[in-house]
mmCIF file of C-alpha atoms in Angstrom:
data_model
loop_
_atom_site.group_PDB
_atom_site.id
_atom_site.type_symbol
_atom_site.label_atom_id
_atom_site.label_comp_id
_atom_site.label_asym_id
_atom_site.label_seq_id
_atom_site.Cartn_x
_atom_site.Cartn_y
_atom_site.Cartn_z
ATOM 1 C CA MET I 411 -0.911 168.059 166.352
ATOM 2 C CA ALA I 412 0.288 164.639 165.114
ATOM 3 C CA ALA I 413 3.908 164.263 164.292
ATOM 4 C CA LEU I 414 4.914 163.846 160.795
ATOM 5 C CA PRO I 415 6.164 160.319 159.822
ATOM 6 C CA PRO I 416 9.838 160.114 159.266
ATOM 7 C CA SER I 417 11.166 160.578 155.726
ATOM 8 C CA PRO I 418 11.998 157.479 153.843
ATOM 9 C CA LEU I 419 15.287 159.301 152.935
ATOM 10 C CA ALA I 420 16.267 159.605 156.501
ATOM 11 C CA THR I 421 18.651 156.578 156.972
ATOM 12 C CA PRO I 422 21.387 155.489 159.089
ATOM 13 C CA LEU I 423 23.818 157.115 156.665
ATOM 14 C CA THR I 424 22.279 160.534 156.913
ATOM 15 C CA GLU I 425 22.217 160.182 160.757
ATOM 16 C CA LEU I 426 25.795 159.094 160.893
ATOM 17 C CA LEU I 427 27.210 161.832 158.573
ATOM 18 C CA GLY I 428 24.665 164.588 159.396
ATOM 19 C CA CYS I 429 23.598 165.224 155.740
ATOM 20 C CA ARG I 430 19.933 165.927 154.769
ATOM 21 C CA LEU I 431 19.924 163.300 151.966
ATOM 22 C CA PRO I 432 21.517 159.988 151.727
ATOM 23 C CA VAL I 433 23.707 160.885 148.792
ATOM 24 C CA ILE I 434 27.583 160.912 148.814
ATOM 25 C CA GLN I 435 29.696 163.072 146.388
ATOM 26 C CA THR I 436 32.795 161.021 145.925
ATOM 27 C CA ALA I 437 36.233 162.240 146.160
ATOM 28 C CA MET I 438 37.371 162.553 142.404
ATOM 29 C CA GLY I 439 40.906 163.499 141.926
ATOM 30 C CA TRP I 440 41.312 167.080 140.713
ATOM 31 C CA ILE I 441 37.566 167.424 140.631
ATOM 32 C CA ALA I 442 36.323 167.348 144.235
ATOM 33 C CA THR I 443 37.449 170.814 145.094
ATOM 34 C CA PRO I 444 36.256 172.988 147.883
ATOM 35 C CA GLN I 445 33.691 174.490 145.467
ATOM 36 C CA LEU I 446 32.107 171.163 144.446
ATOM 37 C CA VAL I 447 32.230 169.837 148.000
ATOM 38 C CA ALA I 448 30.527 173.038 149.379
ATOM 39 C CA ALA I 449 27.968 173.015 146.482
ATOM 40 C CA SER I 450 27.036 169.370 147.028
ATOM 41 C CA SER I 451 26.901 169.745 150.779
ATOM 42 C CA ASN I 452 24.828 172.824 150.771
ATOM 43 C CA ALA I 453 22.399 171.009 148.432
ATOM 44 C CA GLY I 454 21.928 168.330 150.995
ATOM 45 C CA ALA I 455 24.513 165.605 150.125
ATOM 46 C CA PHE I 456 27.675 164.720 151.891
ATOM 47 C CA GLY I 457 30.699 165.813 149.896
ATOM 48 C CA PHE I 458 34.334 164.342 149.975
ATOM 49 C CA LEU I 459 37.497 166.371 149.165
ATOM 50 C CA ALA I 460 39.895 164.771 146.868
ATOM 51 C CA GLY I 461 42.832 164.709 149.448
ATOM 52 C CA ALA I 462 44.576 161.818 147.641
ATOM 53 C CA VAL I 463 46.042 164.225 145.135
ATOM 54 C CA MET I 464 47.038 166.981 147.542
ATOM 55 C CA GLN I 465 50.061 167.816 149.617
ATOM 56 C CA PRO I 466 49.464 168.263 153.340
ATOM 57 C CA GLY I 467 49.621 172.015 153.048
ATOM 58 C CA GLU I 468 47.216 172.171 150.109
ATOM 59 C CA LEU I 469 44.837 169.820 152.056
ATOM 60 C CA ALA I 470 44.856 172.076 155.035
ATOM 61 C CA ALA I 471 44.113 175.100 152.917
ATOM 62 C CA ALA I 472 41.275 173.217 151.014
ATOM 63 C CA ILE I 473 39.679 172.256 154.381
ATOM 64 C CA GLU I 474 39.713 175.712 155.578
ATOM 65 C CA GLU I 475 38.403 177.102 152.272
ATOM 66 C CA THR I 476 35.474 174.403 152.256
ATOM 67 C CA GLY I 477 34.745 175.419 155.730
ATOM 68 C CA ARG I 478 34.210 178.966 154.672
ATOM 69 C CA LEU I 479 31.870 177.988 151.769
ATOM 70 C CA THR I 480 29.510 175.581 153.724
ATOM 71 C CA PRO I 481 28.340 175.341 157.391
ATOM 72 C CA HIS I 482 28.155 171.527 156.877
ATOM 73 C CA ARG I 483 30.762 169.054 157.919
ATOM 74 C CA PHE I 484 32.342 167.064 155.134
ATOM 75 C CA GLY I 485 34.834 164.324 154.222
ATOM 76 C CA VAL I 486 38.299 163.973 153.058
ATOM 77 C CA ASN I 487 39.727 161.123 150.845
ATOM 78 C CA PHE I 488 43.319 159.939 151.019
ATOM 79 C CA HIS I 489 45.305 156.744 150.627
ATOM 80 C CA SER I 490 48.121 155.464 152.718
ATOM 81 C CA PHE I 491 50.570 155.329 149.797
ATOM 82 C CA GLN I 492 50.483 158.871 148.676
ATOM 83 C CA PRO I 493 53.641 161.029 149.475
ATOM 84 C CA GLY I 494 53.148 162.735 152.829
ATOM 85 C CA ALA I 495 50.410 160.388 153.897
ATOM 86 C CA ARG I 496 51.465 160.541 157.664
ATOM 87 C CA GLU I 497 51.139 164.331 157.440
ATOM 88 C CA ILE I 498 47.867 164.115 155.582
ATOM 89 C CA VAL I 499 46.421 162.086 158.523
ATOM 90 C CA GLU I 500 47.567 164.700 160.980
ATOM 91 C CA VAL I 501 45.993 167.488 158.967
ATOM 92 C CA ILE I 502 42.718 165.659 158.964
ATOM 93 C CA LEU I 503 42.802 165.010 162.667
ATOM 94 C CA ALA I 504 43.634 168.679 163.377
ATOM 95 C CA HIS I 505 40.534 169.619 161.520
ATOM 96 C CA ALA I 506 38.209 167.176 163.148
ATOM 97 C CA ASP I 507 35.779 170.030 163.907
ATOM 98 C CA ARG I 508 35.015 170.270 160.199
ATOM 99 C CA VAL I 509 35.887 166.925 158.819
ATOM 100 C CA ARG I 510 33.199 164.390 159.704
ATOM 101 C CA ALA I 511 34.391 161.357 157.679
ATOM 102 C CA VAL I 512 37.410 159.926 155.801
ATOM 103 C CA SER I 513 37.282 157.686 152.648
ATOM 104 C CA PHE I 514 39.912 155.377 151.358
ATOM 105 C CA GLY I 515 40.446 152.136 149.372
ATOM 106 C CA ARG I 516 43.036 150.223 151.380
ATOM 107 C CA GLY I 517 45.870 150.938 153.585
ATOM 108 C CA PRO I 518 44.766 152.308 156.922
ATOM 109 C CA ASP I 519 45.303 149.764 159.834
ATOM 110 C CA ALA I 520 43.279 149.274 163.077
ATOM 111 C CA GLY I 521 45.417 151.768 164.892
ATOM 112 C CA MET I 522 44.833 154.534 162.456
ATOM 113 C CA ILE I 523 41.199 153.820 162.203
ATOM 114 C CA ALA I 524 40.872 153.943 165.979
ATOM 115 C CA ARG I 525 42.623 157.503 165.936
ATOM 116 C CA PHE I 526 39.999 158.775 163.515
ATOM 117 C CA ARG I 527 37.087 157.213 165.470
ATOM 118 C CA GLU I 528 38.508 158.666 168.773
ATOM 119 C CA ALA I 529 38.558 162.137 167.018
ATOM 120 C CA GLY I 530 34.878 161.698 166.003
ATOM 121 C CA ILE I 531 35.728 160.960 162.311
ATOM 122 C CA VAL I 532 33.802 158.279 160.520
ATOM 123 C CA CYS I 533 35.813 155.884 158.341
ATOM 124 C CA ILE I 534 34.022 154.984 155.085
ATOM 125 C CA PRO I 535 36.249 152.919 152.980
ATOM 126 C CA THR I 536 35.240 152.056 149.331
ATOM 127 C CA VAL I 537 35.125 148.195 148.736
ATOM 128 C CA GLY I 538 34.565 146.055 145.753
ATOM 129 C CA ALA I 539 34.541 142.599 147.251
ATOM 130 C CA VAL I 540 32.691 141.005 150.212
ATOM 131 C CA LYS I 541 35.959 139.933 151.825
ATOM 132 C CA HIS I 542 37.233 143.554 151.764
ATOM 133 C CA ALA I 543 33.991 144.839 153.377
ATOM 134 C CA GLU I 544 34.330 142.271 156.164
ATOM 135 C CA LYS I 545 38.022 143.166 156.699
ATOM 136 C CA MET I 546 37.260 146.884 156.967
ATOM 137 C CA VAL I 547 34.361 146.429 159.497
ATOM 138 C CA ALA I 548 36.562 144.028 161.416
ATOM 139 C CA LEU I 549 39.243 146.929 161.684
ATOM 140 C CA GLY I 550 36.670 149.193 163.130
ATOM 141 C CA CYS I 551 35.019 151.092 160.119
ATOM 142 C CA GLU I 552 31.572 152.338 160.896
ATOM 143 C CA ALA I 553 30.204 152.501 157.263
ATOM 144 C CA ILE I 554 31.329 151.452 153.726
ATOM 145 C CA THR I 555 30.835 152.443 150.129
ATOM 146 C CA VAL I 556 30.169 149.362 147.951
ATOM 147 C CA GLN I 557 31.444 149.992 144.454
ATOM 148 C CA GLY I 558 30.193 147.664 141.737
ATOM 149 C CA GLY I 559 31.885 147.168 138.318
ATOM 150 C CA GLU I 560 29.951 150.021 136.847
ATOM 151 C CA GLY I 561 31.879 152.567 138.834
ATOM 152 C CA GLY I 562 34.665 154.901 137.547
ATOM 153 C CA GLY I 563 38.426 154.586 138.034
ATOM 154 C CA HIS I 564 39.637 151.453 139.561
ATOM 155 C CA THR I 565 36.784 148.933 139.614
ATOM 156 C CA GLY I 566 35.955 145.356 140.070
ATOM 157 C CA ALA I 567 34.318 142.832 137.811
ATOM 158 C CA VAL I 568 31.070 142.266 139.934
ATOM 159 C CA ALA I 569 27.998 144.391 138.998
ATOM 160 C CA THR I 570 26.501 146.586 141.751
ATOM 161 C CA THR I 571 23.190 144.615 141.565
ATOM 162 C CA VAL I 572 25.137 141.385 142.550
ATOM 163 C CA LEU I 573 27.823 142.858 144.873
ATOM 164 C CA LEU I 574 25.564 145.020 146.902
ATOM 165 C CA PRO I 575 23.273 142.334 148.328
ATOM 166 C CA GLN I 576 26.288 140.041 148.916
ATOM 167 C CA VAL I 577 27.986 142.837 151.059
ATOM 168 C CA LEU I 578 24.674 143.713 152.829
ATOM 169 C CA ASP I 579 24.311 139.970 153.946
ATOM 170 C CA ALA I 580 27.857 139.930 155.101
ATOM 171 C CA VAL I 581 28.095 143.134 157.307
ATOM 172 C CA SER I 582 25.846 145.249 159.375
ATOM 173 C CA VAL I 583 27.101 148.842 159.102
ATOM 174 C CA PRO I 584 25.501 151.438 156.891
ATOM 175 C CA ALA I 585 26.417 150.971 153.255
ATOM 176 C CA ALA I 586 26.331 153.497 150.378
ATOM 177 C CA ALA I 587 25.862 151.913 146.908
ATOM 178 C CA ALA I 588 28.131 153.081 144.149
ATOM 179 C CA GLY I 589 28.523 152.244 140.353
ATOM 180 C CA GLY I 590 25.699 153.236 138.095
ATOM 181 C CA PHE I 591 23.808 155.808 140.142
ATOM 182 C CA ALA I 592 22.763 159.198 138.869
ATOM 183 C CA ASP I 593 19.080 159.928 139.821
ATOM 184 C CA GLY I 594 16.331 159.339 142.248
ATOM 185 C CA ARG I 595 15.273 156.141 140.636
ATOM 186 C CA GLY I 596 18.697 154.673 141.567
ATOM 187 C CA LEU I 597 18.398 156.028 145.115
ATOM 188 C CA ALA I 598 15.044 154.297 145.646
ATOM 189 C CA ALA I 599 16.516 151.085 144.120
ATOM 190 C CA ALA I 600 19.593 151.132 146.474
ATOM 191 C CA LEU I 601 17.234 151.666 149.498
ATOM 192 C CA ALA I 602 15.084 148.785 148.383
ATOM 193 C CA TYR I 603 18.081 146.580 148.376
ATOM 194 C CA GLY I 604 18.857 147.496 151.880
ATOM 195 C CA ALA I 605 21.556 150.106 151.451
ATOM 196 C CA SER I 606 21.499 153.274 153.341
ATOM 197 C CA GLY I 607 22.175 155.637 150.449
ATOM 198 C CA ILE I 608 24.145 156.031 147.260
ATOM 199 C CA ALA I 609 27.489 157.484 146.170
ATOM 200 C CA MET I 610 27.918 159.295 142.981
ATOM 201 C CA GLY I 611 31.058 160.569 141.063
ATOM 202 C CA SER I 612 30.475 160.991 137.473
ATOM 203 C CA ARG I 613 26.965 162.673 138.065
ATOM 204 C CA PHE I 614 28.521 165.269 140.318
ATOM 205 C CA MET I 615 31.344 165.739 137.925
ATOM 206 C CA MET I 616 28.825 166.484 135.327
ATOM 207 C CA THR I 617 27.483 169.586 137.039
ATOM 208 C CA SER I 618 27.842 173.170 136.375
ATOM 209 C CA ASP I 619 29.403 173.367 139.968
ATOM 210 C CA SER I 620 32.217 170.972 138.792
ATOM 211 C CA PRO I 621 35.558 172.620 137.976
ATOM 212 C CA VAL I 622 36.124 170.451 135.042
ATOM 213 C CA PRO I 623 36.818 172.487 131.861
ATOM 214 C CA ASP I 624 33.804 172.841 129.402
ATOM 215 C CA ALA I 625 35.893 170.943 126.565
ATOM 216 C CA VAL I 626 36.250 167.918 128.761
ATOM 217 C CA LYS I 627 32.667 168.040 129.906
ATOM 218 C CA ALA I 628 31.616 168.125 126.303
ATOM 219 C CA ALA I 629 33.749 165.020 125.761
ATOM 220 C CA TYR I 630 32.052 163.236 128.703
ATOM 221 C CA ALA I 631 28.651 164.352 127.482
ATOM 222 C CA SER I 632 29.163 163.013 123.925
ATOM 223 C CA ALA I 633 30.566 159.712 125.123
ATOM 224 C CA GLY I 634 28.021 156.922 124.772
ATOM 225 C CA THR I 635 28.149 153.619 126.944
ATOM 226 C CA GLN I 636 30.032 151.994 124.204
ATOM 227 C CA ASP I 637 32.857 154.468 124.577
ATOM 228 C CA ILE I 638 33.483 153.774 128.195
ATOM 229 C CA PHE I 639 35.276 150.545 129.005
ATOM 230 C CA VAL I 640 37.583 148.898 131.419
ATOM 231 C CA THR I 641 41.408 148.616 130.790
ATOM 232 C CA SER I 642 44.264 147.204 132.714
ATOM 233 C CA LYS I 643 46.916 148.772 130.577
ATOM 234 C CA ILE I 644 47.343 151.915 132.733
ATOM 235 C CA ASP I 645 48.653 150.329 135.919
ATOM 236 C CA GLY I 646 47.736 146.667 135.732
ATOM 237 C CA ILE I 647 44.532 147.058 137.812
ATOM 238 C CA PRO I 648 41.182 147.261 135.945
ATOM 239 C CA GLN I 649 39.868 150.802 135.701
ATOM 240 C CA ARG I 650 36.987 152.335 133.673
ATOM 241 C CA MET I 651 37.959 155.016 131.233
ATOM 242 C CA ILE I 652 36.542 156.895 128.238
ATOM 243 C CA ARG I 653 38.168 156.038 125.065
ATOM 244 C CA ASN I 654 40.370 158.809 123.613
ATOM 245 C CA PRO I 655 43.634 159.206 121.714
ATOM 246 C CA MET I 656 45.826 158.889 124.841
ATOM 247 C CA LEU I 657 44.079 155.798 126.055
ATOM 248 C CA ASP I 658 44.279 154.332 122.576
ATOM 249 C CA ARG I 659 48.121 154.761 122.577
ATOM 250 C CA ILE I 660 48.310 153.247 126.039
ATOM 251 C CA GLU I 661 46.294 150.238 124.914
ATOM 252 C CA ALA I 662 48.553 149.697 121.824
ATOM 253 C CA GLY I 663 51.752 150.002 123.722
ATOM 254 C CA GLY I 664 53.874 147.098 125.014
ATOM 255 C CA ALA I 665 56.105 146.382 128.095
ATOM 256 C CA LEU I 666 58.763 149.050 127.034
ATOM 257 C CA ALA I 667 56.095 151.653 126.542
ATOM 258 C CA LYS I 668 54.715 150.892 129.974
ATOM 259 C CA TRP I 669 58.223 151.501 131.629
ATOM 260 C CA ARG I 670 58.617 154.823 129.710
ATOM 261 C CA ARG I 671 55.110 155.892 130.578
ATOM 262 C CA GLY I 672 55.795 155.158 134.246
ATOM 263 C CA MET I 673 58.949 156.974 134.328
ATOM 264 C CA LEU I 674 57.612 160.095 132.431
ATOM 265 C CA ALA I 675 54.458 160.166 134.696
ATOM 266 C CA ALA I 676 56.590 159.889 137.761
ATOM 267 C CA VAL I 677 58.747 162.829 136.727
ATOM 268 C CA ALA I 678 55.487 164.785 136.061
ATOM 269 C CA MET I 679 54.268 163.670 139.431
ATOM 270 C CA LYS I 680 57.482 164.800 141.125
ATOM 271 C CA ARG I 681 57.347 168.204 139.471
ATOM 272 C CA ALA I 682 53.685 168.706 140.319
ATOM 273 C CA THR I 683 53.807 167.632 143.972
ATOM 274 C CA GLY I 684 57.247 168.404 145.093
ATOM 275 C CA ALA I 685 57.640 164.731 146.382
ATOM 276 C CA SER I 686 61.113 163.368 146.407
ATOM 277 C CA TRP I 687 62.170 160.341 144.372
ATOM 278 C CA GLY I 688 62.278 158.401 147.638
ATOM 279 C CA GLU I 689 58.635 159.283 148.351
ATOM 280 C CA LEU I 690 57.491 158.285 144.986
ATOM 281 C CA LEU I 691 59.397 155.006 145.206
ATOM 282 C CA ALA I 692 57.910 154.190 148.756
ATOM 283 C CA ALA I 693 54.541 154.829 147.282
ATOM 284 C CA ALA I 694 55.246 152.459 144.400
ATOM 285 C CA ARG I 695 56.781 149.860 146.717
ATOM 286 C CA GLY I 696 53.574 150.203 148.967
ATOM 287 C CA MET I 697 51.408 149.266 146.014
ATOM 288 C CA THR I 698 53.613 146.394 144.834
ATOM 289 C CA SER I 699 53.732 144.881 148.369
ATOM 290 C CA HIS I 700 50.229 143.679 147.740
ATOM 291 C CA GLY I 701 51.423 141.642 144.888
ATOM 292 C CA GLU I 702 49.019 143.086 142.398
ATOM 293 C CA MET I 703 51.389 145.482 140.376
ATOM 294 C CA SER I 704 54.720 145.348 138.844
ATOM 295 C CA LEU I 705 57.220 148.228 139.681
ATOM 296 C CA PRO I 706 56.430 150.103 136.314
ATOM 297 C CA GLU I 707 52.687 149.771 136.801
ATOM 298 C CA ALA I 708 53.020 151.010 140.409
ATOM 299 C CA MET I 709 55.164 153.956 139.364
ATOM 300 C CA LEU I 710 52.419 154.822 136.717
ATOM 301 C CA ALA I 711 49.736 154.275 139.437
ATOM 302 C CA ALA I 712 51.476 156.730 141.750
ATOM 303 C CA ALA I 713 51.775 159.277 139.137
ATOM 304 C CA ALA I 714 48.554 158.667 137.157
ATOM 305 C CA PRO I 715 46.803 161.701 138.710
ATOM 306 C CA VAL I 716 49.038 163.817 136.451
ATOM 307 C CA LEU I 717 47.424 162.279 133.387
ATOM 308 C CA LEU I 718 43.987 162.641 134.947
ATOM 309 C CA GLN I 719 44.955 166.205 135.718
ATOM 310 C CA LYS I 720 45.845 166.926 132.107
ATOM 311 C CA ALA I 721 42.173 166.343 131.291
ATOM 312 C CA VAL I 722 40.134 167.486 134.099
ATOM 313 C CA VAL I 723 42.316 170.394 135.066
ATOM 314 C CA ASP I 724 44.172 171.501 131.967
ATOM 315 C CA GLY I 725 41.127 170.645 129.562
ATOM 316 C CA ASP I 726 43.066 168.236 127.423
ATOM 317 C CA ALA I 727 40.501 165.656 126.223
ATOM 318 C CA ILE I 728 43.010 164.209 123.704
ATOM 319 C CA GLY I 729 46.313 163.911 125.698
ATOM 320 C CA GLY I 730 44.838 163.211 129.181
ATOM 321 C CA LEU I 731 42.873 160.359 130.782
ATOM 322 C CA MET I 732 39.217 160.584 131.589
ATOM 323 C CA ALA I 733 38.179 158.116 134.295
ATOM 324 C CA SER I 734 34.435 157.553 134.137
ATOM 325 C CA GLY I 735 31.686 155.516 135.596
ATOM 326 C CA GLN I 736 29.641 153.558 132.975
ATOM 327 C CA VAL I 737 26.580 155.870 133.855
ATOM 328 C CA ALA I 738 28.247 158.831 132.231
ATOM 329 C CA GLY I 739 27.121 157.256 128.909
ATOM 330 C CA ARG I 740 23.602 158.397 129.575
ATOM 331 C CA LEU I 741 24.331 161.900 131.042
ATOM 332 C CA THR I 742 24.079 164.889 128.863
ATOM 333 C CA ASP I 743 22.994 167.748 131.094
ATOM 334 C CA LEU I 744 24.877 169.924 133.519
ATOM 335 C CA PRO I 745 22.620 170.837 136.258
ATOM 336 C CA SER I 746 23.707 172.688 139.385
ATOM 337 C CA CYS I 747 24.343 170.490 142.582
ATOM 338 C CA ALA I 748 21.185 172.171 144.022
ATOM 339 C CA ASP I 749 19.004 171.314 140.998
ATOM 340 C CA LEU I 750 20.452 167.831 140.836
ATOM 341 C CA LEU I 751 19.753 166.922 144.493
ATOM 342 C CA ASN I 752 16.200 168.567 144.350
ATOM 343 C CA HIS I 753 15.359 166.305 141.339
ATOM 344 C CA ILE I 754 16.904 163.173 142.978
ATOM 345 C CA GLU I 755 14.915 163.812 146.159
ATOM 346 C CA ALA I 756 11.663 164.401 144.310
ATOM 347 C CA GLN I 757 12.090 161.512 142.153
ATOM 348 C CA ALA I 758 13.167 159.102 144.917
ATOM 349 C CA LEU I 759 10.159 159.894 146.869
ATOM 350 C CA GLU I 760 7.913 159.585 143.841
ATOM 351 C CA ARG I 761 9.305 156.028 143.147
ATOM 352 C CA ILE I 762 9.093 155.027 146.809
ATOM 353 C CA ALA I 763 5.518 156.335 147.047
ATOM 354 C CA ALA I 764 4.527 154.405 143.942
ATOM 355 C CA LEU I 765 6.021 151.215 145.341
ATOM 356 C CA VAL I 766 4.432 151.638 148.873
ATOM 357 C CA PRO I 767 0.667 152.142 148.574
ATOM 358 C CA ALA I 768 -1.098 154.082 151.300
ATOM 359 C CA THR I 769 -1.424 152.260 154.679
ATOM 360 C CA THR I 770 -5.103 151.834 154.308
ATOM 361 C CA SER I 771 -4.618 149.961 151.049
ATOM 362 C CA LEU I 772 -1.905 147.665 152.581
ATOM 363 C CA LYS I 773 -4.295 146.820 155.384
ATOM 364 C CA GLY I 774 -7.103 146.122 153.022
ATOM 365 C CA ALA I 775 -4.817 143.875 151.071
ATOM 366 C CA ALA I 776 -3.861 142.027 154.310
#
């Protein structure tokens, strides 16, 4: 009996991560919980836990809980400036039997990346510029996520359709395309560009498996693309948000209001995480050392998860902040992760088949 041809959805990314589909569920703060990670992983994607908003003990418990909910290995997101970062790294390494990958923006050096690789953990940083992709690969990262300007949270100005081919021309590791993806058509398009898969945040947030309260999901569902825009007023670095009363107040505030927000948010972060003032200040200094943020901006950045938590955990769509990819402007349904991934798989295969005629037709055309 002749062997079946390989699936066009079997890519270097699925081989590297051990997932069935080349789809990554990104680590959205307060949203990428064990339940969502397990649901996305069980449906065929590769899920990342939001370790960047967890304390070391919380992360250890979350890894163990995720391991009970899915037989698949999964990922953990963190950043090197968060309180307890060193302990977070040790927690991840101690669970290398379950953690297959780590994701991050910037921070880990070659030594830390080498430790992950030695433990069998793949480093998949998120990059928004060609030079960052080149640097991360040079440091030893085995894959990257390329996020264009359509993505949620902190984002760059270059659209995915422009950034992705630039990065693919510059580096040779498997790349997941992020920013603007929500369905099988997007997956087929990313594969056509030469990416090895896609990464989605907003689409997974808008599922029935997501822990986000219904009131906030309704706010996301009712937002049109005109309501989702990029602001630099939160911490000085552009990030994409849904317009709401809290964001309007931030947009209208001046320098004094920025200092006040930064200190209030830092107090809230200290209360929520148990971090010391020294740890919060160290995190802020780590951010300012790159020269992109002032101290009040960095303090707000270090504490911004509290404002996000107010929305996506407490359900306050008015007084919290709602990070969002631009693609959320066309999402109105709440499928389960299983239904979502089944639809993405079927639609991607349909679009690829439509673009690639049968072999006999290709030979005839030749």
